[in-house]
XYZ file of C-alpha atoms in Angstrom:
547
model
C 0.135 -0.158 0.220
C 1.132 3.617 -0.521
C 1.504 3.790 3.507
C 3.965 1.864 3.596
C 6.893 5.085 2.088
C 5.968 7.039 4.685
C 4.614 10.803 4.223
C 0.950 10.487 3.777
C 0.293 9.321 0.826
C -2.064 6.975 2.429
C -4.603 9.871 1.864
C -5.255 9.508 -1.786
C -5.878 5.422 -1.744
C -9.562 6.687 -2.780
C -8.872 9.225 -5.360
C -6.890 6.232 -6.917
C -6.874 4.559 -10.317
C -10.644 2.484 -10.864
C -9.183 -1.324 -9.812
C -8.430 -4.007 -13.088
C -11.148 -6.519 -10.898
C -14.725 -4.378 -12.864
C -13.913 -7.402 -15.547
C -16.779 -4.895 -17.114
C -15.807 -4.668 -20.781
C -18.533 -2.660 -21.791
C -16.563 0.181 -23.413
C -15.499 -0.279 -27.074
C -12.172 -0.281 -27.277
C -10.257 0.667 -29.937
C -7.015 -2.641 -30.744
C -3.756 -2.122 -31.137
C -2.851 2.219 -29.211
C -1.252 2.511 -26.411
C -3.449 2.180 -23.863
C -5.353 -1.508 -25.348
C -2.257 -2.557 -25.221
C -1.234 -1.717 -21.871
C -4.929 -2.720 -20.844
C -3.866 -6.576 -21.835
C -0.468 -6.454 -19.833
C -1.870 -5.424 -16.623
C -4.713 -8.556 -17.761
C -1.639 -10.428 -18.090
C 1.181 -9.841 -15.297
C -1.229 -8.186 -12.764
C 1.772 -8.021 -10.280
C 4.362 -5.363 -12.587
C 2.876 -1.808 -13.185
C 2.821 -0.269 -16.404
C 0.993 3.045 -15.355
C 1.051 5.090 -13.587
C -2.126 6.540 -12.208
C -2.280 10.530 -13.315
C -1.014 13.150 -11.140
C -4.629 14.935 -11.167
C -4.812 12.527 -7.643
C -2.728 14.684 -4.823
C -4.145 18.849 -7.063
C -8.358 17.292 -6.910
C -6.942 16.377 -2.783
C -5.470 19.820 -2.641
C -8.342 21.233 -4.012
C -11.717 19.351 -2.714
C -10.094 19.569 0.701
C -9.574 23.330 0.655
C -13.271 23.610 -0.730
C -14.436 21.706 2.192
C -12.184 23.974 5.209
C -13.576 27.624 3.055
C -16.592 26.812 3.994
C -16.105 27.413 7.618
C -16.267 30.403 9.205
C -12.606 30.859 10.434
C -10.538 30.297 7.262
C -6.914 30.755 6.837
C -5.779 32.569 3.098
C -2.487 30.637 3.984
C -3.941 27.434 3.622
C -3.924 27.620 -0.165
C -0.523 28.634 -0.069
C 2.477 25.197 0.358
C 5.737 25.263 0.091
C 7.650 23.236 -4.062
C 10.662 22.168 -5.030
C 11.184 23.147 -8.527
C 12.961 20.162 -9.453
C 13.674 21.166 -13.680
C 12.457 24.253 -15.237
C 12.343 25.767 -18.886
C 10.713 29.031 -18.469
C 8.168 30.586 -16.322
C 5.256 27.931 -18.858
C 6.619 25.102 -18.283
C 7.970 24.184 -14.943
C 8.133 21.215 -12.308
C 7.375 21.145 -9.095
C 8.230 19.096 -5.849
C 5.458 19.547 -3.505
C 7.553 19.346 0.583
C 5.502 18.180 1.763
C 6.273 15.177 -0.392
C 9.458 14.981 0.822
C 9.502 11.669 2.619
C 7.246 10.039 0.762
C 9.610 11.122 -2.610
C 13.004 9.347 0.095
C 10.950 5.716 1.855
C 9.574 5.092 -2.466
C 14.025 5.732 -3.701
C 14.864 4.051 -0.652
C 13.179 0.763 -0.729
C 12.982 1.456 -5.008
C 17.157 1.622 -5.104
C 17.609 -1.921 -1.844
C 15.448 -3.985 -4.028
C 16.232 -3.391 -7.846
C 20.335 -3.207 -6.818
C 19.355 -6.889 -5.727
C 17.231 -7.764 -8.376
C 17.152 -7.726 -12.169
C 14.059 -8.170 -14.570
C 13.786 -8.004 -17.775
C 11.412 -6.590 -20.082
C 9.983 -7.915 -22.931
C 11.000 -6.366 -26.239
C 6.617 -5.979 -27.653
C 7.062 -4.837 -23.909
C 8.890 -1.595 -24.540
C 6.411 0.776 -26.288
C 6.218 4.851 -25.138
C 3.738 5.721 -22.390
C 5.014 2.478 -19.704
C 5.595 2.639 -16.646
C 9.289 1.340 -15.297
C 12.516 1.556 -13.586
C 15.405 3.445 -14.406
C 18.989 3.217 -13.536
C 20.553 7.092 -13.667
C 24.092 7.826 -12.248
C 24.181 4.271 -10.565
C 20.898 5.421 -8.958
C 17.077 3.927 -9.716
C 14.215 6.073 -10.190
C 10.514 5.963 -11.205
C 10.473 6.447 -15.122
C 8.069 6.538 -17.948
C 8.957 5.347 -21.589
C 8.700 8.810 -23.976
C 10.674 7.433 -27.062
C 12.757 4.768 -27.790
C 14.993 4.895 -29.657
C 16.448 2.104 -31.655
C 17.768 -0.474 -30.319
C 20.232 -0.217 -27.848
C 18.442 3.572 -26.856
C 15.699 4.519 -24.188
C 13.991 8.425 -23.726
C 12.772 8.423 -20.430
C 11.175 10.652 -17.951
C 11.780 10.600 -14.697
C 8.168 10.860 -13.277
C 9.048 12.596 -9.452
C 11.186 15.185 -10.965
C 10.220 16.227 -14.452
C 13.023 15.481 -16.097
C 14.058 13.362 -18.597
C 17.566 11.636 -19.760
C 18.360 9.593 -22.496
C 19.603 6.637 -21.581
C 20.771 2.839 -22.896
C 18.028 0.295 -23.527
C 19.241 -2.255 -20.638
C 19.581 0.430 -17.823
C 15.509 0.627 -17.388
C 14.039 -2.933 -15.975
C 9.656 -3.528 -15.298
C 8.310 -1.408 -12.159
C 6.902 -3.766 -9.808
C 2.861 -2.627 -8.875
C 3.817 -1.922 -5.345
C 5.883 1.076 -6.732
C 2.922 1.996 -9.214
C 0.332 2.722 -7.275
C 1.725 6.248 -6.202
C 0.961 8.930 -8.263
C 3.961 11.034 -10.459
C 5.701 13.233 -6.930
C 5.999 16.276 -8.995
C 3.847 18.401 -11.220
C 4.302 19.968 -14.193
C 2.960 23.606 -14.221
C 2.520 26.618 -16.276
C 2.788 30.630 -14.264
C -0.750 31.932 -14.075
C -0.779 35.110 -16.422
C 2.081 34.819 -18.492
C 2.194 33.527 -22.193
C 5.265 32.708 -24.011
C 4.775 34.885 -26.485
C 5.570 37.501 -24.381
C 8.753 36.036 -23.439
C 12.440 37.310 -24.722
C 15.707 35.144 -24.116
C 16.262 38.002 -21.484
C 12.903 37.099 -20.088
C 14.028 33.561 -18.816
C 17.958 34.901 -18.064
C 15.544 36.720 -15.647
C 14.291 34.165 -14.688
C 17.631 31.647 -14.275
C 17.926 34.402 -12.012
C 14.959 33.754 -9.318
C 15.217 31.156 -9.236
C 19.049 30.127 -8.319
C 18.323 32.855 -5.576
C 15.775 31.491 -3.571
C 17.357 28.428 -3.746
C 15.072 26.253 -6.704
C 12.241 26.630 -3.010
C 8.938 28.870 -3.513
C 5.606 28.801 -2.195
C 2.780 27.816 -4.802
C -0.632 29.035 -5.107
C -3.022 25.847 -6.871
C -4.891 27.163 -10.053
C -6.394 24.972 -11.864
C -7.198 21.328 -12.281
C -6.012 20.706 -15.942
C -2.243 19.730 -16.294
C 0.173 21.856 -17.117
C -1.503 23.608 -13.430
C -1.732 26.883 -13.201
C -0.049 28.381 -10.528
C 1.412 31.670 -9.210
C 4.653 31.193 -7.982
C 5.531 33.085 -4.536
C 8.559 34.475 -2.801
C 9.544 31.704 0.039
C 9.657 35.030 2.587
C 8.364 38.246 1.499
C 3.973 38.058 1.910
C 2.158 38.068 -1.557
C 4.863 38.446 -3.703
C 4.788 37.000 -7.275
C 7.641 36.282 -8.211
C 7.212 36.374 -12.567
C 4.512 39.329 -12.279
C 7.455 41.637 -14.494
C 6.855 38.407 -16.459
C 3.111 38.729 -17.440
C 1.348 41.812 -19.880
C 0.559 44.876 -18.308
C -3.329 45.391 -17.451
C -5.544 45.344 -20.014
C -6.594 49.378 -21.618
C -10.604 49.385 -20.045
C -10.294 52.802 -22.883
C -9.597 49.831 -25.342
C -12.255 46.915 -24.481
C -14.789 49.316 -24.688
C -13.711 50.783 -28.205
C -13.633 47.415 -29.665
C -16.477 47.055 -28.448
C -17.623 49.561 -29.738
C -16.511 48.514 -33.591
C -18.254 45.197 -32.858
C -20.913 47.086 -32.661
C -20.651 49.060 -35.679
C -18.539 45.631 -37.528
C -22.378 44.195 -36.894
C -25.317 46.199 -37.710
C -22.818 46.491 -41.442
C -23.397 42.810 -41.898
C -26.489 43.274 -40.770
C -27.344 46.323 -42.977
C -29.030 48.157 -40.414
C -26.538 50.861 -40.297
C -28.574 54.460 -42.598
C -27.702 56.257 -45.478
C -27.443 59.014 -42.673
C -24.928 58.281 -41.878
C -22.563 57.472 -44.414
C -23.506 60.914 -46.553
C -21.835 62.559 -43.856
C -20.932 66.052 -45.988
C -21.638 69.358 -44.011
C -18.117 69.118 -42.645
C -16.486 72.909 -43.720
C -12.934 72.800 -43.570
C -12.826 76.322 -44.625
C -14.451 77.641 -41.061
C -17.813 78.584 -40.363
C -18.699 81.274 -42.726
C -22.243 81.952 -40.435
C -21.071 82.264 -37.805
C -20.625 86.369 -37.527
C -19.259 85.822 -34.679
C -16.226 84.325 -35.450
C -14.130 87.349 -37.553
C -10.953 84.863 -38.088
C -10.888 82.894 -40.779
C -9.036 79.714 -40.842
C -6.093 79.144 -43.739
C -5.306 75.350 -42.899
C -6.472 72.555 -44.175
C -6.634 68.855 -41.870
C -5.411 66.593 -45.162
C -5.460 63.005 -44.203
C -2.186 61.134 -44.523
C -2.973 57.569 -43.358
C -6.322 54.813 -42.357
C -7.231 52.914 -39.982
C -6.350 49.197 -40.825
C -8.536 47.079 -42.777
C -11.589 44.590 -41.666
C -10.414 41.364 -40.599
C -11.027 38.179 -41.633
C -13.899 36.815 -40.063
C -13.381 34.097 -37.406
C -16.772 32.472 -38.331
C -17.265 30.244 -41.436
C -20.906 31.489 -41.427
C -19.743 35.540 -43.075
C -20.749 36.026 -47.229
C -18.014 37.641 -48.831
C -16.826 38.255 -52.478
C -13.929 37.667 -54.276
C -11.991 40.536 -55.135
C -8.591 41.228 -56.752
C -5.971 38.163 -56.619
C -2.359 38.673 -56.170
C -1.113 35.193 -55.588
C -1.587 32.499 -52.634
C -0.847 34.641 -50.444
C -2.377 37.582 -50.913
C -6.300 37.609 -51.433
C -8.952 40.508 -51.784
C -12.152 39.577 -50.663
C -14.942 42.198 -49.552
C -18.419 41.958 -47.422
C -20.985 43.040 -48.607
C -21.689 46.672 -46.620
C -17.740 47.508 -48.118
C -19.024 47.376 -51.265
C -21.967 49.714 -50.722
C -19.709 51.418 -49.383
C -17.256 51.969 -51.304
C -19.558 53.164 -54.030
C -21.004 55.592 -51.966
C -16.361 56.684 -51.290
C -16.191 56.709 -54.972
C -18.867 58.557 -56.043
C -18.637 60.945 -52.649
C -15.444 61.939 -54.891
C -17.382 62.385 -57.888
C -19.249 64.805 -56.369
C -16.658 67.317 -54.697
C -13.857 66.561 -56.399
C -13.679 70.177 -57.684
C -13.743 71.522 -54.075
C -10.554 68.943 -53.297
C -7.123 70.901 -52.271
C -4.989 70.584 -54.917
C -1.116 69.537 -54.215
C 0.585 71.867 -52.873
C 4.019 70.269 -52.904
C 5.560 66.618 -53.776
C 4.616 63.989 -53.780
C 4.790 61.370 -50.215
C 5.392 57.884 -49.670
C 2.659 55.774 -48.285
C -0.164 58.933 -47.772
C -3.544 58.820 -49.602
C -4.710 60.696 -51.732
C -7.493 61.213 -53.905
C -7.436 60.131 -57.605
C -8.759 60.049 -61.286
C -8.487 56.818 -63.774
C -9.499 59.201 -67.415
C -8.828 54.744 -69.147
C -10.080 55.563 -72.501
C -13.462 57.295 -72.566
C -14.236 56.780 -68.861
C -13.440 58.619 -65.766
C -13.220 56.878 -62.262
C -12.510 57.753 -58.628
C -10.939 56.066 -56.811
C -8.255 56.059 -52.089
C -4.878 55.777 -53.212
C -1.736 54.809 -51.820
C 1.927 56.293 -53.376
C 4.693 53.489 -54.076
C 6.548 55.252 -55.199
C 7.367 57.232 -58.942
C 6.212 54.144 -60.657
C 3.241 53.288 -59.589
C 0.164 53.808 -57.327
C -1.619 51.317 -54.853
C -5.534 51.536 -55.434
C -6.706 51.295 -51.778
C -9.958 50.134 -52.112
C -9.307 47.646 -54.407
C -5.710 46.070 -53.782
C -4.399 47.367 -57.405
C -1.289 48.361 -58.066
C -1.593 51.062 -61.032
C 1.763 51.967 -63.170
C 2.026 56.162 -63.366
C 3.153 56.425 -66.656
C 1.178 53.975 -67.919
C 0.013 55.028 -71.937
C -3.458 54.744 -71.831
C -3.649 55.505 -68.048
C -3.899 59.077 -67.580
C -4.211 60.556 -63.036
C -4.788 63.909 -61.546
C -4.438 63.329 -58.437
C -5.539 65.804 -55.618
C -5.263 65.465 -51.480
C -8.470 64.338 -49.103
C -9.489 66.525 -46.637
C -11.079 65.143 -42.911
C -13.850 63.931 -44.117
C -16.301 61.219 -42.685
C -16.479 59.208 -45.634
C -12.964 59.375 -46.942
C -11.490 58.862 -42.588
C -13.521 55.207 -43.262
C -10.786 51.564 -43.031
C -9.783 50.433 -46.695
C -12.872 48.481 -47.600
C -11.381 44.958 -48.295
C -10.189 42.164 -46.416
C -7.267 40.299 -47.147
C -6.641 35.788 -47.079
C -4.255 34.053 -47.259
C -4.270 30.295 -48.352
C -3.996 28.194 -45.288
C -0.315 26.360 -46.776
C 1.258 28.675 -48.705
C 4.688 28.998 -48.197
C 5.077 32.965 -47.109
C 9.610 32.560 -47.490
C 9.492 32.583 -50.704
C 7.821 33.885 -54.333
C 5.021 32.719 -55.367
C 4.151 30.735 -58.600
C 2.900 31.935 -61.882
C 0.841 28.721 -62.819
C -0.968 29.045 -59.200
C -1.431 32.422 -59.815
C -3.305 31.604 -63.543
C -5.434 28.728 -60.803
C -7.108 30.010 -58.983
C -7.697 33.023 -61.099
C -9.656 30.740 -62.981
C -11.177 29.089 -59.903
C -12.186 31.714 -58.473
C -13.317 34.627 -60.519
C -14.489 38.401 -59.381
C -17.856 38.456 -57.026
C -18.321 35.105 -56.662
C -19.476 33.928 -52.900
C -17.203 32.455 -50.905
C -16.737 31.580 -46.875
C -13.421 32.232 -44.838
C -12.384 29.203 -41.917
C -9.830 31.323 -40.262
C -7.669 27.726 -38.467
C -7.556 29.621 -35.888
C -3.508 30.576 -35.567
C -2.691 33.496 -37.539
C -3.997 37.174 -35.762
C -1.970 39.684 -37.985
C -2.923 40.679 -41.845
C -4.130 39.084 -44.117
C -5.294 35.338 -42.096
C -3.934 32.599 -43.046
C -7.027 29.940 -43.472
C -8.828 27.865 -45.525
C -11.503 29.066 -48.652
C -14.653 27.499 -49.786
C -16.523 27.857 -52.751
C -20.635 29.354 -52.320
C -21.588 24.658 -52.906
C -18.687 24.247 -49.384
C -16.464 22.876 -51.636
C -12.575 23.024 -50.498
C -10.805 25.778 -52.960
C -6.877 24.828 -51.878
C -8.305 21.247 -52.900
C -9.692 21.962 -56.256
C -6.436 23.951 -56.312
C -3.753 20.784 -55.936
C -6.391 18.404 -57.842
C -6.185 21.475 -61.033
C -2.002 21.830 -60.663
C -1.722 17.824 -60.789
C -3.943 17.722 -63.865
C -2.551 19.701 -65.761
C 1.469 18.397 -64.523
C 2.431 21.618 -62.795
C 4.900 21.128 -60.592
C 4.839 24.160 -58.802
C 7.570 23.709 -55.321
C 10.248 23.179 -58.958
C 12.064 26.942 -59.248
C 14.828 25.513 -62.126
C 15.358 27.736 -65.066
C 15.938 25.300 -67.553
C 16.332 26.370 -71.636
C 13.302 24.310 -73.161
C 13.067 24.336 -76.524
C 9.716 23.714 -79.041
C 8.476 23.040 -82.116
C 5.434 24.748 -81.847
C 5.928 28.541 -81.250
C 4.433 28.597 -77.599
C 2.583 31.334 -76.247
C 3.069 33.384 -72.599
C 1.631 36.279 -72.671
C 2.634 39.260 -70.688
C 5.729 37.974 -68.945
C 6.472 40.979 -66.509
C 4.929 39.569 -63.212
C 6.166 41.281 -59.982
C 5.278 38.306 -57.391
C 4.141 39.660 -53.956
C 4.394 37.854 -50.309
C 3.290 40.597 -47.879
C -0.070 43.002 -48.046
C 1.264 46.929 -47.588
C 1.807 48.144 -44.278
C -1.336 50.651 -44.412
C -4.057 47.472 -44.797
C -1.986 45.619 -41.575
C -0.531 48.744 -39.283
C -2.172 51.135 -40.298
C -3.311 53.960 -37.738
C -5.472 57.001 -38.714
C -2.968 60.013 -39.302
C -4.115 63.726 -40.334
C -2.389 66.909 -40.472
C -2.727 70.321 -41.122
C -1.917 71.217 -45.166
C -0.692 74.343 -44.200
């Protein structure tokens, strides 16, 4: 029994795993898996321990005891905290703890195991060695309770020392079957992570600082458990200074409450636009008199400066719900696809009509064009005049902001007129598009032209599509899966089409090829872009007076 090891392990007996004496097998089990193999071994070799009880036995006992104590009127908050030793760590989100009150139990198991295995030799059969099996492992001439993590060939095995929480690579000859009496106690080290700390917020210097904290405290801390799921959430407190969280410096700053309120308002506005609940009066606003209030007789000072929009806010992020209907815009490649919500197309139409109606009143250029600034442009193409918002990229090109299309400044069949954009509610609307990237697209190398051509044949402008976010990417363009209106996966269609046409987009080698029949490839002047313009992903509304 667990009592034979000392340390009060008998308290966990009622919380341990179900005895193998229960022969009920009404549950359907899949043959061949790890659990199935271990269950068969338990039935055949009852004197051997093949699997440990979960360490959650200790945590559940601790939590249940606290719950009973909290119901008492004289409950002491210090009872929530216990001392523990850090036996192994990598960072604040990967820590192995040894509760100090289980020290005598660990010593009892350790003493009895070494007395037994130093005088006895048990052997595993070859088919009994696989990941997940409990065992006794010898490391530096000392025997420990362990669990097989990985079989590395015929001569070496990776094991985890369950009472320490560290992994070692040892020879296959250094493991033996674990007797059942040594395996009744759960693993006596707890895999934990500090509550409130994210691995994405940690840098190399933070890992060095955490190592110094552990060394300065001699690896002994006061610990408060906050969850019952491994890895267990904890607060790591200083061993002598009351209520001092030693990992407070690694936590992100508190959330800006004003920012949360703004996000809530933006979300409500987005939902209203999606449901077409926005009144026309809210969008068709053009009553800002940037030349001054001439109707006010008391205002004798005339405003001569005009507020000019230099940059817009970033564009609408891709939906996180695959029920939102989107329309295909411009396809740059598999890494950059421009889509539109229906309400974005309506707002874009209003912006362009407003540009057309107010063109003569827009301020003219008083200086040279500025890179990455937003302007109003007219595209004179043949007999048509198109009014657009655009970003000046360089002397050669402009980016049509609401389309995601680059145009050449000195194109023969396009003439440009450019003016400044004044501070107007409708002109300040963010770019009217949503940018996504297909999951699986290789962002480390340029997109293949053949792949882009197939995508443009699969999806035409204004086709209805649905986007399913992959749950990992956070920034624009967000990665995910694109589906047609009848829920066919675009990536699957793309792969099948490339395979059918025998096009290998992974090939990047240029070779000389000869044709007996003349072949026309069309325009070969392609610019491959791996990322969208920074205004789409990092834009921030900037308005300055134009002197």
